[in-house]
Tab-separated table of N, CA and C in Angstrom:
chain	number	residue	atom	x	y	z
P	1	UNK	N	75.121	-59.601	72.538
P	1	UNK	CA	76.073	-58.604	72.959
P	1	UNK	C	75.313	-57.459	73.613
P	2	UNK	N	76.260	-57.387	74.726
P	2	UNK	CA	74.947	-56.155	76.010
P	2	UNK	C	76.016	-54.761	74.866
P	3	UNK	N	74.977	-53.309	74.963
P	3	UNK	CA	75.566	-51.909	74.504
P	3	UNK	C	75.260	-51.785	75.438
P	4	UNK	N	76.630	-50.798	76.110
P	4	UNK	CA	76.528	-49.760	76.985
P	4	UNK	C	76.005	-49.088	77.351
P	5	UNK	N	75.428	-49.014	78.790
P	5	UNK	CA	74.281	-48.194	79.354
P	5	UNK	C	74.806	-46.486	79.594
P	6	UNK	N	74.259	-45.489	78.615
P	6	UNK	CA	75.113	-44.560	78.616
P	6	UNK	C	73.485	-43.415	78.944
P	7	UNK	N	73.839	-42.410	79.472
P	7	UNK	CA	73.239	-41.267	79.858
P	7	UNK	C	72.265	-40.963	78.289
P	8	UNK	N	70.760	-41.284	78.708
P	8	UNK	CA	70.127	-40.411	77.134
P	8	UNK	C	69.452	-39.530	77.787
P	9	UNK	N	68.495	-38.362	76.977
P	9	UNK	CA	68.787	-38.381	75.440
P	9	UNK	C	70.496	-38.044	74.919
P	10	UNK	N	70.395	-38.210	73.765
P	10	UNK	CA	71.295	-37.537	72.985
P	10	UNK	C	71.367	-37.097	71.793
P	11	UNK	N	71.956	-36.039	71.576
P	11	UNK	CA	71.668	-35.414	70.251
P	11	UNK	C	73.208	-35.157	69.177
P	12	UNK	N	72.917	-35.672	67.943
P	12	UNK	CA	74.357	-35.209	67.480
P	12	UNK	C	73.992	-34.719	65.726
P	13	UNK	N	74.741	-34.198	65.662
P	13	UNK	CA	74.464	-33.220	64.241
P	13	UNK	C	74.938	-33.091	63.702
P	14	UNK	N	74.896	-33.058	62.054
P	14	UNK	CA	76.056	-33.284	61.158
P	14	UNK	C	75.562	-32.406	59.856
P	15	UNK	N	76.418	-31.321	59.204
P	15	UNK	CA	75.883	-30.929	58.153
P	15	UNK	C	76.862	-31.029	56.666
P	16	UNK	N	76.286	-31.325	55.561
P	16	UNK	CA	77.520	-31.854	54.216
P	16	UNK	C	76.649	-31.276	53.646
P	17	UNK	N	77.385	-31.114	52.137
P	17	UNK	CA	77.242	-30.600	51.134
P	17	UNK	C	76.506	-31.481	49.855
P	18	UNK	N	75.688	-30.926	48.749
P	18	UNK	CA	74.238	-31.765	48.514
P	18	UNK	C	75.645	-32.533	47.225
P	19	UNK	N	75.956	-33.653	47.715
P	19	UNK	CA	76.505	-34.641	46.816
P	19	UNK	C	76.548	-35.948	47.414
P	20	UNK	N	76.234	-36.888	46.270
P	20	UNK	CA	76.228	-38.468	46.900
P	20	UNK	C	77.315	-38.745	47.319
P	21	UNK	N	78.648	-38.019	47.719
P	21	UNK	CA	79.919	-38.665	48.076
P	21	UNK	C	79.778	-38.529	49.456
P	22	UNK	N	78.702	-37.427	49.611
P	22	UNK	CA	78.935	-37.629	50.965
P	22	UNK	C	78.456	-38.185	51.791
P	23	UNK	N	77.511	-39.397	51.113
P	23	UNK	CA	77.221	-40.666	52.137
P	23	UNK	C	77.742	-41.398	52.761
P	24	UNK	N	79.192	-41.588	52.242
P	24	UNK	CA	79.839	-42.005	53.132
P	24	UNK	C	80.237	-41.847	54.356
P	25	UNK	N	80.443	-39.934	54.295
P	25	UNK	CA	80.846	-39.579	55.685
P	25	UNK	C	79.839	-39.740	56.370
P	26	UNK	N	78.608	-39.586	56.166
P	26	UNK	CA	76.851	-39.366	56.600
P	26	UNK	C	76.773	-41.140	57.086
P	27	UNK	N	76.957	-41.993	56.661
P	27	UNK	CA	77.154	-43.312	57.229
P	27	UNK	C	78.255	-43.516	57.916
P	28	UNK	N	79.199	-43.259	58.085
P	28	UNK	CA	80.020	-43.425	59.017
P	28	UNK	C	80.040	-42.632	60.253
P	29	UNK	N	79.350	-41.545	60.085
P	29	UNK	CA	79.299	-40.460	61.580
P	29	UNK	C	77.917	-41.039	61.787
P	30	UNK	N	77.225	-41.404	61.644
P	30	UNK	CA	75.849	-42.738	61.984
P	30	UNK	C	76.496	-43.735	62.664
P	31	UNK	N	77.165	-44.634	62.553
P	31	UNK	CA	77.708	-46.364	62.608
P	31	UNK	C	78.612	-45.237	63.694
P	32	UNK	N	79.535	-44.432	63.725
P	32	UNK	CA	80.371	-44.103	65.023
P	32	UNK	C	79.188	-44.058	66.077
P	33	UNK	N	78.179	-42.839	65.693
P	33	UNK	CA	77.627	-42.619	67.055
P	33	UNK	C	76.238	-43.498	67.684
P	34	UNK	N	76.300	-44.141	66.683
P	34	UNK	CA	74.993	-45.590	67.215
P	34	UNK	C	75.419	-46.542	67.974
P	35	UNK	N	76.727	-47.343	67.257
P	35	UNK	CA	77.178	-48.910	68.072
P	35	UNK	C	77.157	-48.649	68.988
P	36	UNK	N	77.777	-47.269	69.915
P	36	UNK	CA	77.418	-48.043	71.256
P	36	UNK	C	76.174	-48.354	71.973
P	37	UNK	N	75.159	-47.511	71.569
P	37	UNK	CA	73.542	-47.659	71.736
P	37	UNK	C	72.510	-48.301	71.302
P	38	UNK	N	72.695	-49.163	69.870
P	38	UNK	CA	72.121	-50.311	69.222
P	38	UNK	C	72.729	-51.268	68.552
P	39	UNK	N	71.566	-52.270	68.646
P	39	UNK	CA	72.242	-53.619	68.190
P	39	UNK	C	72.875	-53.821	66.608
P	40	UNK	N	73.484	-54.667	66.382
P	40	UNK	CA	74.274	-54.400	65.127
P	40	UNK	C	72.983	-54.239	63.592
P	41	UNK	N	72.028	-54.901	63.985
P	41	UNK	CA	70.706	-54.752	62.837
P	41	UNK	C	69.820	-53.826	63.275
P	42	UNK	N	69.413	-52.988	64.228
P	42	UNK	CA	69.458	-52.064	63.915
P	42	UNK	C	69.852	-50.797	63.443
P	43	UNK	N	71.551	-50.814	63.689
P	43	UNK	CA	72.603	-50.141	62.910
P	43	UNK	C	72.354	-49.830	61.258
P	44	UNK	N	72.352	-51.476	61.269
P	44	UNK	CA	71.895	-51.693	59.464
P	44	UNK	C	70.630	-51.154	58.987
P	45	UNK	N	69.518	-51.237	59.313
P	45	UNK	CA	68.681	-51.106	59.278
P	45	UNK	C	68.524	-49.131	59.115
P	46	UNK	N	68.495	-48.734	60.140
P	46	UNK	CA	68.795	-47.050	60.261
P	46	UNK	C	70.236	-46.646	59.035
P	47	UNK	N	71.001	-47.272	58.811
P	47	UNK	CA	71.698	-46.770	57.931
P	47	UNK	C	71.355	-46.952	56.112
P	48	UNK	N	70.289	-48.000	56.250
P	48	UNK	CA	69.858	-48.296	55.084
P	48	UNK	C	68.800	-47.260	54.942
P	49	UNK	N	67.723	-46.977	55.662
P	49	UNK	CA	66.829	-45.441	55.753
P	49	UNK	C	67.571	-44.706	55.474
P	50	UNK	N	68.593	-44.408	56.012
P	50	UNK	CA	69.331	-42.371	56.213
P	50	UNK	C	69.483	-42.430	54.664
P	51	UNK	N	70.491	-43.562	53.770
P	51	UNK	CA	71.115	-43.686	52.834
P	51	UNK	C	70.486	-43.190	51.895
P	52	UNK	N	69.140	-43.649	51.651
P	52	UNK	CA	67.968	-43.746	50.859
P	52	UNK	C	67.530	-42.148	51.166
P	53	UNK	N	67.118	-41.759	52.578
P	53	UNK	CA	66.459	-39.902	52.466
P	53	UNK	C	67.742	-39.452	52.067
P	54	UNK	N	68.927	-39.271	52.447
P	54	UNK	CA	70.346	-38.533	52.264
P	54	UNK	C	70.326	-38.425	50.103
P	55	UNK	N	70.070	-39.598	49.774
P	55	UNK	CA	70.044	-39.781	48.497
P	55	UNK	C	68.881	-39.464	47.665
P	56	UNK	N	67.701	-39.395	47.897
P	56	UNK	CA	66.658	-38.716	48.150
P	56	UNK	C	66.529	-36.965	47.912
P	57	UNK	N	67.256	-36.647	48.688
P	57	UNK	CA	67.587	-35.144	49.238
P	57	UNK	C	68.430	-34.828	47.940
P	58	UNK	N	69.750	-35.314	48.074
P	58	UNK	CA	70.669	-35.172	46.836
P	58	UNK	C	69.781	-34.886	45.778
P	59	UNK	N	69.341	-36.191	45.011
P	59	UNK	CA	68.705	-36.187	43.808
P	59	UNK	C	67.853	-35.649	43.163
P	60	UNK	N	66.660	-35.588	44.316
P	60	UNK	CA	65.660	-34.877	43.817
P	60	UNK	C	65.038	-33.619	44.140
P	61	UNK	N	65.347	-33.350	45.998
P	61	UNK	CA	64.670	-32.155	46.631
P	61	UNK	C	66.093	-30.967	45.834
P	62	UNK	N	67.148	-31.268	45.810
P	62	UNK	CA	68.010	-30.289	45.858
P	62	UNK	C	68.608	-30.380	44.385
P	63	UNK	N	67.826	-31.169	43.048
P	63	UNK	CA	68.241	-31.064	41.805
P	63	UNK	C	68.058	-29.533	41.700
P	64	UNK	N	69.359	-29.171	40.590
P	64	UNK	CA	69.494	-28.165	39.695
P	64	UNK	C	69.700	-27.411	41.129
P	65	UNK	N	70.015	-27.627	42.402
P	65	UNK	CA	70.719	-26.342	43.439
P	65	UNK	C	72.137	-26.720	43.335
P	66	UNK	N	72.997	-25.801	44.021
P	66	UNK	CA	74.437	-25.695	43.739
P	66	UNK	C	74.663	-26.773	45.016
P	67	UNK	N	76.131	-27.322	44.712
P	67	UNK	CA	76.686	-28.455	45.424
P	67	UNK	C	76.801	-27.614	46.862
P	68	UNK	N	76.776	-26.175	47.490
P	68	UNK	CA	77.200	-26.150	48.218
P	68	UNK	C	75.822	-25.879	48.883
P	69	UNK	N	74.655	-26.240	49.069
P	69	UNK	CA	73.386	-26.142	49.448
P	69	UNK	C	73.781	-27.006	50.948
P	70	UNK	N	73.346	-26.494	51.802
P	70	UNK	CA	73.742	-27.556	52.673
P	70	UNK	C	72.359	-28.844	53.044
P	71	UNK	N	72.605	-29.882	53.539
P	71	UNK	CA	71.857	-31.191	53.967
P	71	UNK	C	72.102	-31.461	55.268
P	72	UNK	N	70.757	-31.106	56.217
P	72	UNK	CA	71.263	-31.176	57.584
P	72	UNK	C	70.994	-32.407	58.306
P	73	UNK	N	71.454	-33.267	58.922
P	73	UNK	CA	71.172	-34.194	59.446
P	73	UNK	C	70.989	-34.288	61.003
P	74	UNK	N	70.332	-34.754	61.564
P	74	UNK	CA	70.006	-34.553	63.365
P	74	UNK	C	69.733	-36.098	63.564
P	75	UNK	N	69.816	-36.830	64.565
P	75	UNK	CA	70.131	-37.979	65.393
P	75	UNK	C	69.676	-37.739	66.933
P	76	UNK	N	68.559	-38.166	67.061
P	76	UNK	CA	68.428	-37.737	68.522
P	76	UNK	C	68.042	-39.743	69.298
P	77	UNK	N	68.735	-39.790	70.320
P	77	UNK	CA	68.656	-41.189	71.283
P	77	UNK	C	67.802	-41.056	71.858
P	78	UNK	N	66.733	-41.515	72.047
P	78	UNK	CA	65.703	-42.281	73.303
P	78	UNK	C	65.885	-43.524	74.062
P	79	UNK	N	65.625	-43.617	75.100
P	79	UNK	CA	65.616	-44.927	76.323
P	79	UNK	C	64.912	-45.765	75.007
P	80	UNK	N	63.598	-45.622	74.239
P	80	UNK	CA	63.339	-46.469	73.509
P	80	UNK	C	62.789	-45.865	72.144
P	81	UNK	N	63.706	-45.293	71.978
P	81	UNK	CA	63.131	-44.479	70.142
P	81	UNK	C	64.329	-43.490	69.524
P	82	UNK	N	64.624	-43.848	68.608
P	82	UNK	CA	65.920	-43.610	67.763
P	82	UNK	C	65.214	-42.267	66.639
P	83	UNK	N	65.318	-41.493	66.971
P	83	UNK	CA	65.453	-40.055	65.619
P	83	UNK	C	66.088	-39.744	64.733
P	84	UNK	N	65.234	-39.332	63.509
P	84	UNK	CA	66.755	-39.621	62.493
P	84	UNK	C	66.007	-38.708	61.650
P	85	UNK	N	66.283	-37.104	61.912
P	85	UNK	CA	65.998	-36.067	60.959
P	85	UNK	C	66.854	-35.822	59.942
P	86	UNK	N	66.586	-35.205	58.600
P	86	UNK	CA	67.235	-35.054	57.423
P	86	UNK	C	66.115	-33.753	56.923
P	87	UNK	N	67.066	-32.742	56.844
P	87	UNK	CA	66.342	-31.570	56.179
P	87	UNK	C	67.036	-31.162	55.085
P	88	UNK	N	66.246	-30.458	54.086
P	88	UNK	CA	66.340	-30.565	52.612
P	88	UNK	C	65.975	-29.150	52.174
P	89	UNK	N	66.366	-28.352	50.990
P	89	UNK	CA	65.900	-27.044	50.730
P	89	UNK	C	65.158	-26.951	49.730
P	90	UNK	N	64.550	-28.624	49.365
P	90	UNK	CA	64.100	-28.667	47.907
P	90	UNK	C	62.171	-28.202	48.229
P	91	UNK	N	61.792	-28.350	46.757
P	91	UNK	CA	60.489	-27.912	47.055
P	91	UNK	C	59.175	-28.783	47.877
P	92	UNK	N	58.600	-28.437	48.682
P	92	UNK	CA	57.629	-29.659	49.182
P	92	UNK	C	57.016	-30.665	48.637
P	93	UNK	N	56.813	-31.716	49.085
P	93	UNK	CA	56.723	-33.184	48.492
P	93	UNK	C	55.837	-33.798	49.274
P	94	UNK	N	54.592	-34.627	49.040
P	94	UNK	CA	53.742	-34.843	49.898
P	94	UNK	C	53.804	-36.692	49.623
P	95	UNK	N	54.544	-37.376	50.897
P	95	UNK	CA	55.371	-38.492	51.103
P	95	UNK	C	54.119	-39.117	51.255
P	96	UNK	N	52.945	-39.082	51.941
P	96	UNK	CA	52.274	-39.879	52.397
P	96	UNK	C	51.146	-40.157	51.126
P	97	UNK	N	51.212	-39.291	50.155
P	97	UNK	CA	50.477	-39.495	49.072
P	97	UNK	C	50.938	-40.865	48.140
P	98	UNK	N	52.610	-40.396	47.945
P	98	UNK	CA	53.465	-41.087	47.534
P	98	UNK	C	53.185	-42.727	47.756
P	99	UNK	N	53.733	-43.123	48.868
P	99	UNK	CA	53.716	-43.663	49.673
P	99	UNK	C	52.437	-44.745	49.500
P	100	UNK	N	51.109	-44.060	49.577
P	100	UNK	CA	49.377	-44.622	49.378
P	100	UNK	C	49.944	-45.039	47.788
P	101	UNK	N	49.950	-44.889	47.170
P	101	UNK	CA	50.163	-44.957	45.678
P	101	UNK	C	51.334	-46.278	45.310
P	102	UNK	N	52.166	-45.921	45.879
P	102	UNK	CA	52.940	-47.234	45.958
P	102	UNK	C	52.495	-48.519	46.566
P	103	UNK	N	51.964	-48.647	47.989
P	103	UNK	CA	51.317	-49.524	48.791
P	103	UNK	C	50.400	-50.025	48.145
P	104	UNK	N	49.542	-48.865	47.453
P	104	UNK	CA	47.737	-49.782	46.907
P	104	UNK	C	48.009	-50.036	45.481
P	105	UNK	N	49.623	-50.264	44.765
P	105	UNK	CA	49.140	-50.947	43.674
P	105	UNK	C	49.623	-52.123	43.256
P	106	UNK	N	48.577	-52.828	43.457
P	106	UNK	CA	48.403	-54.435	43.647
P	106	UNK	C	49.032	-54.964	42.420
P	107	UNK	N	49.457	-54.173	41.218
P	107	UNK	CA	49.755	-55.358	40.249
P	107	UNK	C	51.107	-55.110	40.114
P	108	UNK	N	52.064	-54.017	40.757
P	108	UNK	CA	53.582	-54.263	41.090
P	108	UNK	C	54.342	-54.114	42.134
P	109	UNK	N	54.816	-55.345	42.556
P	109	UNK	CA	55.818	-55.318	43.845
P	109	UNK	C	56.612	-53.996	44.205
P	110	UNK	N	56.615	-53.480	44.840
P	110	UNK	CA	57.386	-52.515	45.344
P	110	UNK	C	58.918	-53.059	45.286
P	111	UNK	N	59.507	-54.009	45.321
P	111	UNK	CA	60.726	-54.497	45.634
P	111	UNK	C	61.017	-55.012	43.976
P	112	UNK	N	59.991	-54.973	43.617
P	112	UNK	CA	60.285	-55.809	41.872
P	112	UNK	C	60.586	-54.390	40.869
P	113	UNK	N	60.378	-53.224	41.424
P	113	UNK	CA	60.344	-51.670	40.554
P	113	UNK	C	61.832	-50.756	40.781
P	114	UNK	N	62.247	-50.410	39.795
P	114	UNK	CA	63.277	-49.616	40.017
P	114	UNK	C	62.662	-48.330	40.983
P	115	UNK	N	62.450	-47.453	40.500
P	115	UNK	CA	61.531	-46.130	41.078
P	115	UNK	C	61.141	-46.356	42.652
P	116	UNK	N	61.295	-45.418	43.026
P	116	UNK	CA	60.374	-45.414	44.636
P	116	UNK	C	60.562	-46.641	45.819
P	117	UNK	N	61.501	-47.518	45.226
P	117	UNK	CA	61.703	-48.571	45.920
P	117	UNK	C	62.387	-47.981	47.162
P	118	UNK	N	63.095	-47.119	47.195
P	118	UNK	CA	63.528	-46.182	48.202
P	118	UNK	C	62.418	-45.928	49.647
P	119	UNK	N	61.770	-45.379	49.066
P	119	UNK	CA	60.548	-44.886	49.928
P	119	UNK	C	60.159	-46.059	50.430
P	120	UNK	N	59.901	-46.970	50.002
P	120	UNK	CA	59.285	-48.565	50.375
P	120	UNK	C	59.646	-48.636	51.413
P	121	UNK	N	61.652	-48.711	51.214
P	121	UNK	CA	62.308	-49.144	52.288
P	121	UNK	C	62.106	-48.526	53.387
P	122	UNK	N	62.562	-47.222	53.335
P	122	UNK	CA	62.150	-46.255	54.434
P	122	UNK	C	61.044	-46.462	55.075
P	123	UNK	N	59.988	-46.797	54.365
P	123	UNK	CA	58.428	-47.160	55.242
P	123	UNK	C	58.450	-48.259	55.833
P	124	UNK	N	59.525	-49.265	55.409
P	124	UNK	CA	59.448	-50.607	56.091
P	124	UNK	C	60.685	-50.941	56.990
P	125	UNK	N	61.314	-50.163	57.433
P	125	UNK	CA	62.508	-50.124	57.899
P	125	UNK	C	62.396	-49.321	59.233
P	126	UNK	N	61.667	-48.512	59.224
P	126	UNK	CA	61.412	-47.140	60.422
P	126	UNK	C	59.498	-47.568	60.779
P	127	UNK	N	59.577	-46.904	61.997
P	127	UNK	CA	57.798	-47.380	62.392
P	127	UNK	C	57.090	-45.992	62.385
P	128	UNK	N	57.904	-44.669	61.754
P	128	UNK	CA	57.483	-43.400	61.528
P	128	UNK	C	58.323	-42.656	60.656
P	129	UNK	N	57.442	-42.633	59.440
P	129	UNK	CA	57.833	-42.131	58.547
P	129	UNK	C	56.840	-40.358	58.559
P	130	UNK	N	57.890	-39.264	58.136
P	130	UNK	CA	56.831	-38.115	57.591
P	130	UNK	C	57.898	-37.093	57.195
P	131	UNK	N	57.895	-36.202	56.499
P	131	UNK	CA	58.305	-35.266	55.236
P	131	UNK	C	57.177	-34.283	55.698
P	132	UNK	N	57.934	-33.180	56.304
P	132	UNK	CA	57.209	-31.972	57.160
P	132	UNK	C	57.800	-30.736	56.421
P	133	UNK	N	57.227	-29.635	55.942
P	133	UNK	CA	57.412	-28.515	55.462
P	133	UNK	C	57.784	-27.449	56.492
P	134	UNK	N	58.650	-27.199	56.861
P	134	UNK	CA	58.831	-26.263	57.796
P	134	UNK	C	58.533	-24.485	57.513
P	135	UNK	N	58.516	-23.991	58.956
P	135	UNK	CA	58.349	-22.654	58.375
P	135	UNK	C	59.289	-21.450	57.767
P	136	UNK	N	60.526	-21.866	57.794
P	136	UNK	CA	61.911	-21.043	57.455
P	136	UNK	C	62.001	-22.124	55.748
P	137	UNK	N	60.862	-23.019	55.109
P	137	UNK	CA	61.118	-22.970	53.470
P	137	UNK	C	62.277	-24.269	53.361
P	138	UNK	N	62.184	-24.910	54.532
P	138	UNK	CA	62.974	-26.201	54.630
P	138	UNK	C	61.706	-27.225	54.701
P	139	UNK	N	62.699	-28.922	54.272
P	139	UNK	CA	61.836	-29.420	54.386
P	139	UNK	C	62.396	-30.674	55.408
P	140	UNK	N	61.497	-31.530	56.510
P	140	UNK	CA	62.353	-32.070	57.330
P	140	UNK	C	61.601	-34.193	57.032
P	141	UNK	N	62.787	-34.881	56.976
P	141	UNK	CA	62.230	-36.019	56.825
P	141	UNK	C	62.526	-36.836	57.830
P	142	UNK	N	61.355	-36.945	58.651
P	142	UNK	CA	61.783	-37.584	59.871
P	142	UNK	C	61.379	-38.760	59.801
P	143	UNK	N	62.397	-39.824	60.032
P	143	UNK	CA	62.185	-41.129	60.644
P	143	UNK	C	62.406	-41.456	62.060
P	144	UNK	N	61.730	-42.288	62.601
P	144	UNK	CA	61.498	-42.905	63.923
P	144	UNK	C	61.623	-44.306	64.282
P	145	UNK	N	62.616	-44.986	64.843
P	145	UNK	CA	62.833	-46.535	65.130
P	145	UNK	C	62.493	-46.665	66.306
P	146	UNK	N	61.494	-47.416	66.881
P	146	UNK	CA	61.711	-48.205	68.540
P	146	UNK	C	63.001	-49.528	68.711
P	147	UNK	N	63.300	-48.488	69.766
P	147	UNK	CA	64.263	-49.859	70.195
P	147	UNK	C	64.096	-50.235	71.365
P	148	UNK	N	64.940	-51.567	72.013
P	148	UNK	CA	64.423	-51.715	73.449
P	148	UNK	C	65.425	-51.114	74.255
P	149	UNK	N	64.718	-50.290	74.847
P	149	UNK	CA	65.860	-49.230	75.899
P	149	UNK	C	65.853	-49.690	77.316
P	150	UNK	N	67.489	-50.228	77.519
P	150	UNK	CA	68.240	-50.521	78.468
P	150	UNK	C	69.122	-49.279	78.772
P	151	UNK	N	68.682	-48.112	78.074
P	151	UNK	CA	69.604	-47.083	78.876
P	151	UNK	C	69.103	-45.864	79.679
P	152	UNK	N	69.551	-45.313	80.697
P	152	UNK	CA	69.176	-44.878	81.548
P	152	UNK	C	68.397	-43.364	80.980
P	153	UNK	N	67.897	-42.492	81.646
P	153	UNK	CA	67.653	-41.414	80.781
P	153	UNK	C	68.210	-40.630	81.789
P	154	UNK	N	68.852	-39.374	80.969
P	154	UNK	CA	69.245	-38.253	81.839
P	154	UNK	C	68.072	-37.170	82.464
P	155	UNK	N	67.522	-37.249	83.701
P	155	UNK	CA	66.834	-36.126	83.979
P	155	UNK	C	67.499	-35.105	84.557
């Protein structure tokens, strides 16, 4: 199935409130503004990442803050690279440490562990993973997908 060759970049933005209900809306304003620009597994794929940082964010960066903390989400289109920011108000977290620690230990599957299996996914799902401390005391978790871009770019 050909997607529509539509004018990139593009940028779209979405902000909810720090509760797991609102993954739903957070996956569905994803799946609206992707299909027409990627294939149906990468759809899946990027919505299985967001799900995981969105839930992520909830649980742990923004435990013990009030439900009305906001969770910002950003989506930016490339001719061949998909953006998928998620910023958080929780305290800094150093992902790539994480991450080494999970990868180098040889005597449990990452997919066989309750814990951190999250992060796994995210690392194996996206071809750029990183959890950036910003300077306004936010924290931003950016993932990065290549896709093959058949769409034009706007200059």
């Amino acid at each position: 199935m050909s997607k529509q060759r539509q004018k990139l970049p593009k940028q779209f933005r979405l902000q909810v409130k720090t509760k797991l209900e609102a993954l739903t809306e957070v996956l569905a304003w994803f799946e609206q503004i992707s299909k027409p620009f990627l294939e149906d597994k990468c759809v899946w794929q990027c919505q299985l990442a967001i799900a995981e940082g969105f839930s992520n964010a909830v649980r742990y960066a923004h435990q013990g803050l009030p439900e009305t903390t906001p969770i910002n989400l950003e989506i930016n289109l490339f001719s061949d690279f998909l953006e998928i920011k998620i910023w958080d108000s929780g305290k800094p977290f150093d992902l790539k440490a994480k991450l080494q620690s999970i990868l180098n230990d040889k005597d449990n599957d990452p997919l066989e562990r309750e814990g951190n299996r999250g992060l796994y996914f995210m690392d194996q799902l996206t071809d750029e993973l990183q959890y950036i401390r910003m300077s306004n005391k936010r924290n931003c978790l950016l993932m990065r997908k290549y896709i093959n871009g058949n769409q034009e770019i706007d200059e």
